[in-house]
């Protein structure tokens, strides 16, 4: 069983201690991602005028949007991979059929 790691990260100017099975590098990367999203939103003048609790909702919506877009992209990539695997399988079958025809033609020549 992996051991738990305790890692201090700073998110939105506050320091937190996170504990989990993930590496410190991973937890720092997650914190950096959140800080980037926060900075992106804070650069918007309209966002700064929104009440604090609504800011959190907007941040959560942005994170959910990123998640759903990434999930959609993964599905598209999986579909493309399946199509390419099918094309490869079709080409392999075509190659085998062509090889069999070639062997048959060679035998007829003999």
PDB file of N, CA and C in Angstrom:
ATOM      1  N   UNK A   1       0.840  -1.165   0.000  1.00  0.00           N
ATOM      2  CA  UNK A   1       0.000   0.000   0.000  1.00  0.00           C
ATOM      3  C   UNK A   1       0.894   1.240   0.000  1.00  0.00           C
ATOM      4  N   UNK A   2       0.644   2.194  -0.930  1.00  0.00           N
ATOM      5  CA  UNK A   2       1.486   3.385  -0.976  1.00  0.00           C
ATOM      6  C   UNK A   2       1.358   4.206   0.303  1.00  0.00           C
ATOM      7  N   UNK A   3       2.455   4.839   0.681  1.00  0.00           N
ATOM      8  CA  UNK A   3       2.415   5.661   1.880  1.00  0.00           C
ATOM      9  C   UNK A   3       1.848   7.038   1.542  1.00  0.00           C
ATOM     10  N   UNK A   4       1.203   7.648   2.515  1.00  0.00           N
ATOM     11  CA  UNK A   4       0.631   8.975   2.307  1.00  0.00           C
ATOM     12  C   UNK A   4       1.713  10.024   2.435  1.00  0.00           C
ATOM     13  N   UNK A   5       1.583  11.047   1.594  1.00  0.00           N
ATOM     14  CA  UNK A   5       2.511  12.166   1.626  1.00  0.00           C
ATOM     15  C   UNK A   5       1.781  13.388   2.154  1.00  0.00           C
ATOM     16  N   UNK A   6       2.470  14.182   2.964  1.00  0.00           N
ATOM     17  CA  UNK A   6       1.930  15.458   3.418  1.00  0.00           C
ATOM     18  C   UNK A   6       2.738  16.540   2.719  1.00  0.00           C
ATOM     19  N   UNK A   7       2.041  17.401   1.977  1.00  0.00           N
ATOM     20  CA  UNK A   7       2.708  18.424   1.181  1.00  0.00           C
ATOM     21  C   UNK A   7       2.061  19.771   1.451  1.00  0.00           C
ATOM     22  N   UNK A   8       2.894  20.768   1.667  1.00  0.00           N
ATOM     23  CA  UNK A   8       2.391  22.135   1.852  1.00  0.00           C
ATOM     24  C   UNK A   8       2.328  22.806   0.489  1.00  0.00           C
ATOM     25  N   UNK A   9       1.146  23.357   0.186  1.00  0.00           N
ATOM     26  CA  UNK A   9       0.945  24.083  -1.070  1.00  0.00           C
ATOM     27  C   UNK A   9       0.296  25.421  -0.754  1.00  0.00           C
ATOM     28  N   UNK A  10       0.494  26.370  -1.652  1.00  0.00           N
ATOM     29  CA  UNK A  10      -0.151  27.669  -1.521  1.00  0.00           C
ATOM     30  C   UNK A  10      -1.140  27.818  -2.659  1.00  0.00           C
ATOM     31  N   UNK A  11      -2.388  28.072  -2.290  1.00  0.00           N
ATOM     32  CA  UNK A  11      -3.454  28.251  -3.274  1.00  0.00           C
ATOM     33  C   UNK A  11      -4.171  29.549  -2.934  1.00  0.00           C
ATOM     34  N   UNK A  12      -4.208  30.441  -3.893  1.00  0.00           N
ATOM     35  CA  UNK A  12      -4.890  31.712  -3.672  1.00  0.00           C
ATOM     36  C   UNK A  12      -4.311  32.509  -2.522  1.00  0.00           C
ATOM     37  N   UNK A  13      -3.003  32.375  -2.300  1.00  0.00           N
ATOM     38  CA  UNK A  13      -2.334  33.125  -1.241  1.00  0.00           C
ATOM     39  C   UNK A  13      -2.397  32.483   0.131  1.00  0.00           C
ATOM     40  N   UNK A  14      -3.091  31.366   0.276  1.00  0.00           N
ATOM     41  CA  UNK A  14      -3.185  30.679   1.565  1.00  0.00           C
ATOM     42  C   UNK A  14      -2.423  29.358   1.476  1.00  0.00           C
ATOM     43  N   UNK A  15      -1.785  28.990   2.564  1.00  0.00           N
ATOM     44  CA  UNK A  15      -1.011  27.757   2.600  1.00  0.00           C
ATOM     45  C   UNK A  15      -1.845  26.648   3.220  1.00  0.00           C
ATOM     46  N   UNK A  16      -1.824  25.503   2.552  1.00  0.00           N
ATOM     47  CA  UNK A  16      -2.566  24.321   2.999  1.00  0.00           C
ATOM     48  C   UNK A  16      -1.611  23.147   3.055  1.00  0.00           C
ATOM     49  N   UNK A  17      -1.904  22.215   3.943  1.00  0.00           N
ATOM     50  CA  UNK A  17      -1.179  20.953   3.969  1.00  0.00           C
ATOM     51  C   UNK A  17      -2.107  19.898   3.388  1.00  0.00           C
ATOM     52  N   UNK A  18      -1.675  19.334   2.266  1.00  0.00           N
ATOM     53  CA  UNK A  18      -2.456  18.297   1.602  1.00  0.00           C
ATOM     54  C   UNK A  18      -1.834  16.945   1.922  1.00  0.00           C
ATOM     55  N   UNK A  19      -2.672  15.969   2.141  1.00  0.00           N
ATOM     56  CA  UNK A  19      -2.202  14.631   2.444  1.00  0.00           C
ATOM     57  C   UNK A  19      -2.849  13.662   1.473  1.00  0.00           C
ATOM     58  N   UNK A  20      -2.036  12.819   0.869  1.00  0.00           N
ATOM     59  CA  UNK A  20      -2.583  11.847  -0.065  1.00  0.00           C
ATOM     60  C   UNK A  20      -1.500  10.931  -0.588  1.00  0.00           C
ATOM     61  N   UNK A  21      -1.903  10.040  -1.473  1.00  0.00           N
ATOM     62  CA  UNK A  21      -0.959   9.081  -2.041  1.00  0.00           C
ATOM     63  C   UNK A  21      -0.174   9.653  -3.215  1.00  0.00           C
ATOM     64  N   UNK A  22      -0.592  10.818  -3.709  1.00  0.00           N
ATOM     65  CA  UNK A  22       0.078  11.422  -4.848  1.00  0.00           C
ATOM     66  C   UNK A  22       1.416  12.008  -4.423  1.00  0.00           C
ATOM     67  N   UNK A  23       2.293  12.184  -5.408  1.00  0.00           N
ATOM     68  CA  UNK A  23       3.613  12.739  -5.114  1.00  0.00           C
ATOM     69  C   UNK A  23       3.517  14.228  -4.812  1.00  0.00           C
ATOM     70  N   UNK A  24       4.536  14.736  -4.172  1.00  0.00           N
ATOM     71  CA  UNK A  24       4.585  16.172  -3.881  1.00  0.00           C
ATOM     72  C   UNK A  24       4.565  16.972  -5.181  1.00  0.00           C
ATOM     73  N   UNK A  25       5.277  16.497  -6.197  1.00  0.00           N
ATOM     74  CA  UNK A  25       5.316  17.190  -7.487  1.00  0.00           C
ATOM     75  C   UNK A  25       3.920  17.300  -8.089  1.00  0.00           C
ATOM     76  N   UNK A  26       3.147  16.230  -7.989  1.00  0.00           N
ATOM     77  CA  UNK A  26       1.789  16.238  -8.526  1.00  0.00           C
ATOM     78  C   UNK A  26       0.921  17.239  -7.773  1.00  0.00           C
ATOM     79  N   UNK A  27       0.982  17.217  -6.461  1.00  0.00           N
ATOM     80  CA  UNK A  27       0.172  18.131  -5.661  1.00  0.00           C
ATOM     81  C   UNK A  27       0.563  19.583  -5.925  1.00  0.00           C
ATOM     82  N   UNK A  28       1.840  19.841  -6.112  1.00  0.00           N
ATOM     83  CA  UNK A  28       2.296  21.191  -6.441  1.00  0.00           C
ATOM     84  C   UNK A  28       1.786  21.602  -7.829  1.00  0.00           C
ATOM     85  N   UNK A  29       1.759  20.648  -8.754  1.00  0.00           N
ATOM     86  CA  UNK A  29       1.251  20.926 -10.097  1.00  0.00           C
ATOM     87  C   UNK A  29      -0.239  21.270 -10.053  1.00  0.00           C
ATOM     88  N   UNK A  30      -1.000  20.548  -9.246  1.00  0.00           N
ATOM     89  CA  UNK A  30      -2.427  20.829  -9.090  1.00  0.00           C
ATOM     90  C   UNK A  30      -2.616  22.217  -8.488  1.00  0.00           C
ATOM     91  N   UNK A  31      -1.840  22.535  -7.468  1.00  0.00           N
ATOM     92  CA  UNK A  31      -1.937  23.854  -6.835  1.00  0.00           C
ATOM     93  C   UNK A  31      -1.581  24.956  -7.836  1.00  0.00           C
ATOM     94  N   UNK A  32      -0.564  24.722  -8.645  1.00  0.00           N
ATOM     95  CA  UNK A  32      -0.164  25.709  -9.654  1.00  0.00           C
ATOM     96  C   UNK A  32      -1.273  25.910 -10.684  1.00  0.00           C
ATOM     97  N   UNK A  33      -1.936  24.826 -11.058  1.00  0.00           N
ATOM     98  CA  UNK A  33      -3.056  24.917 -11.996  1.00  0.00           C
ATOM     99  C   UNK A  33      -4.172  25.778 -11.403  1.00  0.00           C
ATOM    100  N   UNK A  34      -4.523  25.502 -10.139  1.00  0.00           N
ATOM    101  CA  UNK A  34      -5.563  26.293  -9.474  1.00  0.00           C
ATOM    102  C   UNK A  34      -5.163  27.762  -9.379  1.00  0.00           C
ATOM    103  N   UNK A  35      -3.917  28.012  -9.038  1.00  0.00           N
ATOM    104  CA  UNK A  35      -3.447  29.395  -8.956  1.00  0.00           C
ATOM    105  C   UNK A  35      -3.530  30.086 -10.310  1.00  0.00           C
ATOM    106  N   UNK A  36      -3.246  29.345 -11.370  1.00  0.00           N
ATOM    107  CA  UNK A  36      -3.361  29.907 -12.713  1.00  0.00           C
ATOM    108  C   UNK A  36      -4.796  30.269 -13.047  1.00  0.00           C
ATOM    109  N   UNK A  37      -5.741  29.393 -12.689  1.00  0.00           N
ATOM    110  CA  UNK A  37      -7.157  29.672 -12.934  1.00  0.00           C
ATOM    111  C   UNK A  37      -7.612  30.883 -12.113  1.00  0.00           C
ATOM    112  N   UNK A  38      -7.175  30.948 -10.865  1.00  0.00           N
ATOM    113  CA  UNK A  38      -7.536  32.078 -10.008  1.00  0.00           C
ATOM    114  C   UNK A  38      -6.993  33.375 -10.595  1.00  0.00           C
ATOM    115  N   UNK A  39      -5.725  33.355 -11.013  1.00  0.00           N
ATOM    116  CA  UNK A  39      -5.107  34.552 -11.601  1.00  0.00           C
ATOM    117  C   UNK A  39      -5.829  34.959 -12.882  1.00  0.00           C
ATOM    118  N   UNK A  40      -6.210  33.979 -13.677  1.00  0.00           N
ATOM    119  CA  UNK A  40      -6.924  34.250 -14.926  1.00  0.00           C
ATOM    120  C   UNK A  40      -8.249  34.964 -14.631  1.00  0.00           C
ATOM    121  N   UNK A  41      -8.980  34.464 -13.656  1.00  0.00           N
ATOM    122  CA  UNK A  41     -10.250  35.089 -13.301  1.00  0.00           C
ATOM    123  C   UNK A  41     -10.044  36.465 -12.677  1.00  0.00           C
ATOM    124  N   UNK A  42      -9.038  36.595 -11.818  1.00  0.00           N
ATOM    125  CA  UNK A  42      -8.799  37.869 -11.149  1.00  0.00           C
ATOM    126  C   UNK A  42      -8.355  38.962 -12.113  1.00  0.00           C
ATOM    127  N   UNK A  43      -7.857  38.575 -13.266  1.00  0.00           N
ATOM    128  CA  UNK A  43      -7.452  39.579 -14.247  1.00  0.00           C
ATOM    129  C   UNK A  43      -8.656  40.199 -14.951  1.00  0.00           C
ATOM    130  N   UNK A  44      -9.828  39.622 -14.742  1.00  0.00           N
ATOM    131  CA  UNK A  44     -11.066  40.127 -15.337  1.00  0.00           C
ATOM    132  C   UNK A  44     -11.704  41.132 -14.370  1.00  0.00           C
ATOM    133  N   UNK A  45     -11.875  42.353 -14.835  1.00  0.00           N
ATOM    134  CA  UNK A  45     -12.438  43.426 -14.001  1.00  0.00           C
ATOM    135  C   UNK A  45     -13.814  43.050 -13.454  1.00  0.00           C
ATOM    136  N   UNK A  46     -14.653  42.445 -14.271  1.00  0.00           N
ATOM    137  CA  UNK A  46     -15.995  42.057 -13.821  1.00  0.00           C
ATOM    138  C   UNK A  46     -15.936  41.043 -12.687  1.00  0.00           C
ATOM    139  N   UNK A  47     -14.985  40.104 -12.771  1.00  0.00           N
ATOM    140  CA  UNK A  47     -14.847  39.076 -11.732  1.00  0.00           C
ATOM    141  C   UNK A  47     -14.520  39.712 -10.381  1.00  0.00           C
ATOM    142  N   UNK A  48     -13.670  40.722 -10.382  1.00  0.00           N
ATOM    143  CA  UNK A  48     -13.277  41.368  -9.126  1.00  0.00           C
ATOM    144  C   UNK A  48     -14.434  42.100  -8.457  1.00  0.00           C
ATOM    145  N   UNK A  49     -15.455  42.429  -9.225  1.00  0.00           N
ATOM    146  CA  UNK A  49     -16.619  43.122  -8.663  1.00  0.00           C
ATOM    147  C   UNK A  49     -17.700  42.162  -8.170  1.00  0.00           C
ATOM    148  N   UNK A  50     -17.484  40.873  -8.346  1.00  0.00           N
ATOM    149  CA  UNK A  50     -18.464  39.861  -7.953  1.00  0.00           C
ATOM    150  C   UNK A  50     -18.236  39.505  -6.476  1.00  0.00           C
ATOM    151  N   UNK A  51     -19.307  39.255  -5.701  1.00  0.00           N
ATOM    152  CA  UNK A  51     -19.140  38.840  -4.296  1.00  0.00           C
ATOM    153  C   UNK A  51     -18.277  37.577  -4.181  1.00  0.00           C
ATOM    154  N   UNK A  52     -17.612  37.457  -3.037  1.00  0.00           N
ATOM    155  CA  UNK A  52     -16.648  36.374  -2.831  1.00  0.00           C
ATOM    156  C   UNK A  52     -17.238  34.995  -3.076  1.00  0.00           C
ATOM    157  N   UNK A  53     -18.441  34.705  -2.538  1.00  0.00           N
ATOM    158  CA  UNK A  53     -19.014  33.373  -2.704  1.00  0.00           C
ATOM    159  C   UNK A  53     -19.317  33.090  -4.173  1.00  0.00           C
ATOM    160  N   UNK A  54     -19.689  34.115  -4.924  1.00  0.00           N
ATOM    161  CA  UNK A  54     -19.936  33.931  -6.349  1.00  0.00           C
ATOM    162  C   UNK A  54     -18.622  33.690  -7.097  1.00  0.00           C
ATOM    163  N   UNK A  55     -17.531  34.273  -6.610  1.00  0.00           N
ATOM    164  CA  UNK A  55     -16.215  34.037  -7.220  1.00  0.00           C
ATOM    165  C   UNK A  55     -15.860  32.552  -7.151  1.00  0.00           C
ATOM    166  N   UNK A  56     -16.148  31.957  -5.995  1.00  0.00           N
ATOM    167  CA  UNK A  56     -15.866  30.525  -5.847  1.00  0.00           C
ATOM    168  C   UNK A  56     -16.692  29.698  -6.816  1.00  0.00           C
ATOM    169  N   UNK A  57     -17.946  30.076  -6.998  1.00  0.00           N
ATOM    170  CA  UNK A  57     -18.801  29.362  -7.945  1.00  0.00           C
ATOM    171  C   UNK A  57     -18.247  29.521  -9.362  1.00  0.00           C
ATOM    172  N   UNK A  58     -17.814  30.728  -9.707  1.00  0.00           N
ATOM    173  CA  UNK A  58     -17.244  30.959 -11.047  1.00  0.00           C
ATOM    174  C   UNK A  58     -15.965  30.138 -11.238  1.00  0.00           C
ATOM    175  N   UNK A  59     -15.138  30.059 -10.204  1.00  0.00           N
ATOM    176  CA  UNK A  59     -13.931  29.238 -10.283  1.00  0.00           C
ATOM    177  C   UNK A  59     -14.303  27.771 -10.483  1.00  0.00           C
ATOM    178  N   UNK A  60     -15.272  27.299  -9.731  1.00  0.00           N
ATOM    179  CA  UNK A  60     -15.712  25.908  -9.863  1.00  0.00           C
ATOM    180  C   UNK A  60     -16.282  25.638 -11.247  1.00  0.00           C
ATOM    181  N   UNK A  61     -17.047  26.581 -11.776  1.00  0.00           N
ATOM    182  CA  UNK A  61     -17.584  26.425 -13.135  1.00  0.00           C
ATOM    183  C   UNK A  61     -16.467  26.358 -14.170  1.00  0.00           C
ATOM    184  N   UNK A  62     -15.443  27.185 -13.995  1.00  0.00           N
ATOM    185  CA  UNK A  62     -14.306  27.150 -14.913  1.00  0.00           C
ATOM    186  C   UNK A  62     -13.572  25.823 -14.836  1.00  0.00           C
ATOM    187  N   UNK A  63     -13.405  25.305 -13.632  1.00  0.00           N
ATOM    188  CA  UNK A  63     -12.736  24.009 -13.467  1.00  0.00           C
ATOM    189  C   UNK A  63     -13.577  22.894 -14.080  1.00  0.00           C
ATOM    190  N   UNK A  64     -14.886  22.939 -13.845  1.00  0.00           N
ATOM    191  CA  UNK A  64     -15.770  21.932 -14.427  1.00  0.00           C
ATOM    192  C   UNK A  64     -15.745  22.018 -15.950  1.00  0.00           C
ATOM    193  N   UNK A  65     -15.715  23.228 -16.486  1.00  0.00           N
ATOM    194  CA  UNK A  65     -15.639  23.423 -17.929  1.00  0.00           C
ATOM    195  C   UNK A  65     -14.358  22.792 -18.483  1.00  0.00           C
ATOM    196  N   UNK A  66     -13.231  23.036 -17.835  1.00  0.00           N
ATOM    197  CA  UNK A  66     -11.971  22.416 -18.262  1.00  0.00           C
ATOM    198  C   UNK A  66     -12.081  20.898 -18.239  1.00  0.00           C
ATOM    199  N   UNK A  67     -12.682  20.362 -17.174  1.00  0.00           N
ATOM    200  CA  UNK A  67     -12.830  18.916 -17.034  1.00  0.00           C
ATOM    201  C   UNK A  67     -13.671  18.340 -18.179  1.00  0.00           C
ATOM    202  N   UNK A  68     -14.837  18.949 -18.439  1.00  0.00           N
ATOM    203  CA  UNK A  68     -15.712  18.424 -19.484  1.00  0.00           C
ATOM    204  C   UNK A  68     -15.088  18.551 -20.869  1.00  0.00           C
ATOM    205  N   UNK A  69     -14.359  19.624 -21.112  1.00  0.00           N
ATOM    206  CA  UNK A  69     -13.669  19.773 -22.401  1.00  0.00           C
ATOM    207  C   UNK A  69     -12.581  18.707 -22.549  1.00  0.00           C
ATOM    208  N   UNK A  70     -11.837  18.459 -21.478  1.00  0.00           N
ATOM    209  CA  UNK A  70     -10.787  17.433 -21.534  1.00  0.00           C
ATOM    210  C   UNK A  70     -11.403  16.057 -21.736  1.00  0.00           C
ATOM    211  N   UNK A  71     -12.508  15.793 -21.053  1.00  0.00           N
ATOM    212  CA  UNK A  71     -13.191  14.504 -21.204  1.00  0.00           C
ATOM    213  C   UNK A  71     -13.692  14.322 -22.630  1.00  0.00           C
ATOM    214  N   UNK A  72     -14.233  15.375 -23.209  1.00  0.00           N
ATOM    215  CA  UNK A  72     -14.714  15.315 -24.591  1.00  0.00           C
ATOM    216  C   UNK A  72     -13.554  15.065 -25.552  1.00  0.00           C
ATOM    217  N   UNK A  73     -12.443  15.727 -25.315  1.00  0.00           N
ATOM    218  CA  UNK A  73     -11.264  15.531 -26.166  1.00  0.00           C
ATOM    219  C   UNK A  73     -10.747  14.096 -26.059  1.00  0.00           C
ATOM    220  N   UNK A  74     -10.763  13.542 -24.860  1.00  0.00           N
ATOM    221  CA  UNK A  74     -10.337  12.153 -24.663  1.00  0.00           C
ATOM    222  C   UNK A  74     -11.239  11.212 -25.448  1.00  0.00           C
ATOM    223  N   UNK A  75     -12.555  11.450 -25.384  1.00  0.00           N
ATOM    224  CA  UNK A  75     -13.491  10.609 -26.130  1.00  0.00           C
ATOM    225  C   UNK A  75     -13.240  10.706 -27.629  1.00  0.00           C
ATOM    226  N   UNK A  76     -12.986  11.918 -28.123  1.00  0.00           N
ATOM    227  CA  UNK A  76     -12.688  12.082 -29.547  1.00  0.00           C
ATOM    228  C   UNK A  76     -11.418  11.332 -29.927  1.00  0.00           C
ATOM    229  N   UNK A  77     -10.405  11.419 -29.078  1.00  0.00           N
ATOM    230  CA  UNK A  77      -9.149  10.722 -29.340  1.00  0.00           C
ATOM    231  C   UNK A  77      -9.333   9.208 -29.296  1.00  0.00           C
ATOM    232  N   UNK A  78     -10.154   8.728 -28.360  1.00  0.00           N
ATOM    233  CA  UNK A  78     -10.434   7.299 -28.286  1.00  0.00           C
ATOM    234  C   UNK A  78     -11.150   6.830 -29.545  1.00  0.00           C
ATOM    235  N   UNK A  79     -12.099   7.625 -30.020  1.00  0.00           N
ATOM    236  CA  UNK A  79     -12.825   7.276 -31.241  1.00  0.00           C
ATOM    237  C   UNK A  79     -11.865   7.242 -32.430  1.00  0.00           C
ATOM    238  N   UNK A  80     -10.994   8.234 -32.523  1.00  0.00           N
ATOM    239  CA  UNK A  80     -10.009   8.270 -33.598  1.00  0.00           C
ATOM    240  C   UNK A  80      -9.080   7.066 -33.517  1.00  0.00           C
ATOM    241  N   UNK A  81      -8.657   6.708 -32.315  1.00  0.00           N
ATOM    242  CA  UNK A  81      -7.795   5.545 -32.127  1.00  0.00           C
ATOM    243  C   UNK A  81      -8.508   4.272 -32.564  1.00  0.00           C
ATOM    244  N   UNK A  82      -9.777   4.123 -32.182  1.00  0.00           N
ATOM    245  CA  UNK A  82     -10.541   2.941 -32.591  1.00  0.00           C
ATOM    246  C   UNK A  82     -10.668   2.865 -34.111  1.00  0.00           C
ATOM    247  N   UNK A  83     -10.908   4.019 -34.753  1.00  0.00           N
ATOM    248  CA  UNK A  83     -11.012   4.044 -36.212  1.00  0.00           C
ATOM    249  C   UNK A  83      -9.688   3.635 -36.854  1.00  0.00           C
ATOM    250  N   UNK A  84      -8.599   4.147 -36.323  1.00  0.00           N
ATOM    251  CA  UNK A  84      -7.282   3.806 -36.877  1.00  0.00           C
ATOM    252  C   UNK A  84      -6.937   2.342 -36.640  1.00  0.00           C
ATOM    253  N   UNK A  85      -7.320   1.822 -35.470  1.00  0.00           N
ATOM    254  CA  UNK A  85      -7.100   0.399 -35.206  1.00  0.00           C
ATOM    255  C   UNK A  85      -7.907  -0.450 -36.175  1.00  0.00           C
ATOM    256  N   UNK A  86      -9.137  -0.032 -36.475  1.00  0.00           N
ATOM    257  CA  UNK A  86      -9.970  -0.766 -37.432  1.00  0.00           C
ATOM    258  C   UNK A  86      -9.351  -0.699 -38.835  1.00  0.00           C
ATOM    259  N   UNK A  87      -8.869   0.496 -39.211  1.00  0.00           N
ATOM    260  CA  UNK A  87      -8.210   0.637 -40.512  1.00  0.00           C
ATOM    261  C   UNK A  87      -6.974  -0.253 -40.596  1.00  0.00           C
ATOM    262  N   UNK A  88      -6.203  -0.308 -39.526  1.00  0.00           N
ATOM    263  CA  UNK A  88      -5.012  -1.152 -39.500  1.00  0.00           C
ATOM    264  C   UNK A  88      -5.396  -2.615 -39.627  1.00  0.00           C
ATOM    265  N   UNK A  89      -6.444  -3.011 -38.915  1.00  0.00           N
ATOM    266  CA  UNK A  89      -6.918  -4.391 -39.001  1.00  0.00           C
ATOM    267  C   UNK A  89      -7.367  -4.715 -40.423  1.00  0.00           C
ATOM    268  N   UNK A  90      -8.110  -3.792 -41.048  1.00  0.00           N
ATOM    269  CA  UNK A  90      -8.554  -3.998 -42.427  1.00  0.00           C
ATOM    270  C   UNK A  90      -7.365  -4.139 -43.374  1.00  0.00           C
ATOM    271  N   UNK A  91      -6.348  -3.304 -43.172  1.00  0.00           N
ATOM    272  CA  UNK A  91      -5.157  -3.383 -44.022  1.00  0.00           C
ATOM    273  C   UNK A  91      -4.408  -4.701 -43.823  1.00  0.00           C
ATOM    274  N   UNK A  92      -4.354  -5.176 -42.595  1.00  0.00           N
ATOM    275  CA  UNK A  92      -3.698  -6.464 -42.328  1.00  0.00           C
ATOM    276  C   UNK A  92      -4.437  -7.595 -43.034  1.00  0.00           C
ATOM    277  N   UNK A  93      -5.774  -7.562 -42.968  1.00  0.00           N
ATOM    278  CA  UNK A  93      -6.556  -8.591 -43.653  1.00  0.00           C
ATOM    279  C   UNK A  93      -6.352  -8.505 -45.165  1.00  0.00           C
ATOM    280  N   UNK A  94      -6.299  -7.299 -45.673  1.00  0.00           N
ATOM    281  CA  UNK A  94      -6.074  -7.108 -47.106  1.00  0.00           C
ATOM    282  C   UNK A  94      -4.690  -7.620 -47.495  1.00  0.00           C
ATOM    283  N   UNK A  95      -3.709  -7.377 -46.647  1.00  0.00           N
ATOM    284  CA  UNK A  95      -2.354  -7.847 -46.914  1.00  0.00           C
ATOM    285  C   UNK A  95      -2.314  -9.376 -46.941  1.00  0.00           C
ATOM    286  N   UNK A  96      -2.959 -10.019 -45.978  1.00  0.00           N
ATOM    287  CA  UNK A  96      -2.986 -11.482 -45.938  1.00  0.00           C
ATOM    288  C   UNK A  96      -3.678 -12.029 -47.182  1.00  0.00           C
ATOM    289  N   UNK A  97      -4.804 -11.418 -47.564  1.00  0.00           N
ATOM    290  CA  UNK A  97      -5.524 -11.881 -48.762  1.00  0.00           C
ATOM    291  C   UNK A  97      -4.660 -11.711 -50.010  1.00  0.00           C
ATOM    292  N   UNK A  98      -3.946 -10.600 -50.098  1.00  0.00           N
ATOM    293  CA  UNK A  98      -3.069 -10.360 -51.252  1.00  0.00           C
ATOM    294  C   UNK A  98      -1.922 -11.355 -51.268  1.00  0.00           C
ATOM    295  N   UNK A  99      -1.358 -11.643 -50.093  1.00  0.00           N
ATOM    296  CA  UNK A  99      -0.280 -12.625 -50.013  1.00  0.00           C
ATOM    297  C   UNK A  99      -0.768 -14.006 -50.445  1.00  0.00           C
ATOM    298  N   UNK A 100      -1.985 -14.359 -50.042  1.00  0.00           N
ATOM    299  CA  UNK A 100      -2.534 -15.659 -50.438  1.00  0.00           C
ATOM    300  C   UNK A 100      -2.743 -15.723 -51.945  1.00  0.00           C
ATOM    301  N   UNK A 101      -3.216 -14.622 -52.546  1.00  0.00           N
ATOM    302  CA  UNK A 101      -3.397 -14.572 -53.998  1.00  0.00           C
ATOM    303  C   UNK A 101      -2.048 -14.690 -54.704  1.00  0.00           C
ATOM    304  N   UNK A 102      -1.053 -14.017 -54.155  1.00  0.00           N
ATOM    305  CA  UNK A 102       0.287 -14.086 -54.750  1.00  0.00           C
ATOM    306  C   UNK A 102       0.832 -15.501 -54.680  1.00  0.00           C
ATOM    307  N   UNK A 103       0.674 -16.166 -53.541  1.00  0.00           N
ATOM    308  CA  UNK A 103       1.144 -17.543 -53.394  1.00  0.00           C
ATOM    309  C   UNK A 103       0.409 -18.467 -54.359  1.00  0.00           C
ATOM    310  N   UNK A 104      -0.879 -18.262 -54.521  1.00  0.00           N
ATOM    311  CA  UNK A 104      -1.672 -19.078 -55.448  1.00  0.00           C
ATOM    312  C   UNK A 104      -1.184 -18.853 -56.883  1.00  0.00           C
ATOM    313  N   UNK A 105      -0.893 -17.625 -57.224  1.00  0.00           N
ATOM    314  CA  UNK A 105      -0.406 -17.310 -58.572  1.00  0.00           C
ATOM    315  C   UNK A 105       0.966 -17.941 -58.802  1.00  0.00           C
ATOM    316  N   UNK A 106       1.800 -17.912 -57.807  1.00  0.00           N
ATOM    317  CA  UNK A 106       3.139 -18.520 -57.925  1.00  0.00           C
ATOM    318  C   UNK A 106       3.001 -20.026 -58.117  1.00  0.00           C
ATOM    319  N   UNK A 107       2.121 -20.658 -57.384  1.00  0.00           N
ATOM    320  CA  UNK A 107       1.909 -22.118 -57.511  1.00  0.00           C
ATOM    321  C   UNK A 107       1.374 -22.462 -58.898  1.00  0.00           C
ATOM    322  N   UNK A 108       0.513 -21.617 -59.435  1.00  0.00           N
ATOM    323  CA  UNK A 108      -0.011 -21.877 -60.793  1.00  0.00           C
ATOM    324  C   UNK A 108       1.088 -21.739 -61.823  1.00  0.00           C
ATOM    325  N   UNK A 109       2.038 -20.865 -61.579  1.00  0.00           N
ATOM    326  CA  UNK A 109       3.152 -20.639 -62.514  1.00  0.00           C
ATOM    327  C   UNK A 109       4.068 -21.871 -62.546  1.00  0.00           C
ATOM    328  N   UNK A 110       4.137 -22.560 -61.441  1.00  0.00           N
ATOM    329  CA  UNK A 110       5.066 -23.707 -61.338  1.00  0.00           C
ATOM    330  C   UNK A 110       4.546 -24.883 -62.012  1.00  0.00           C
TER     331      UNK A 110
END
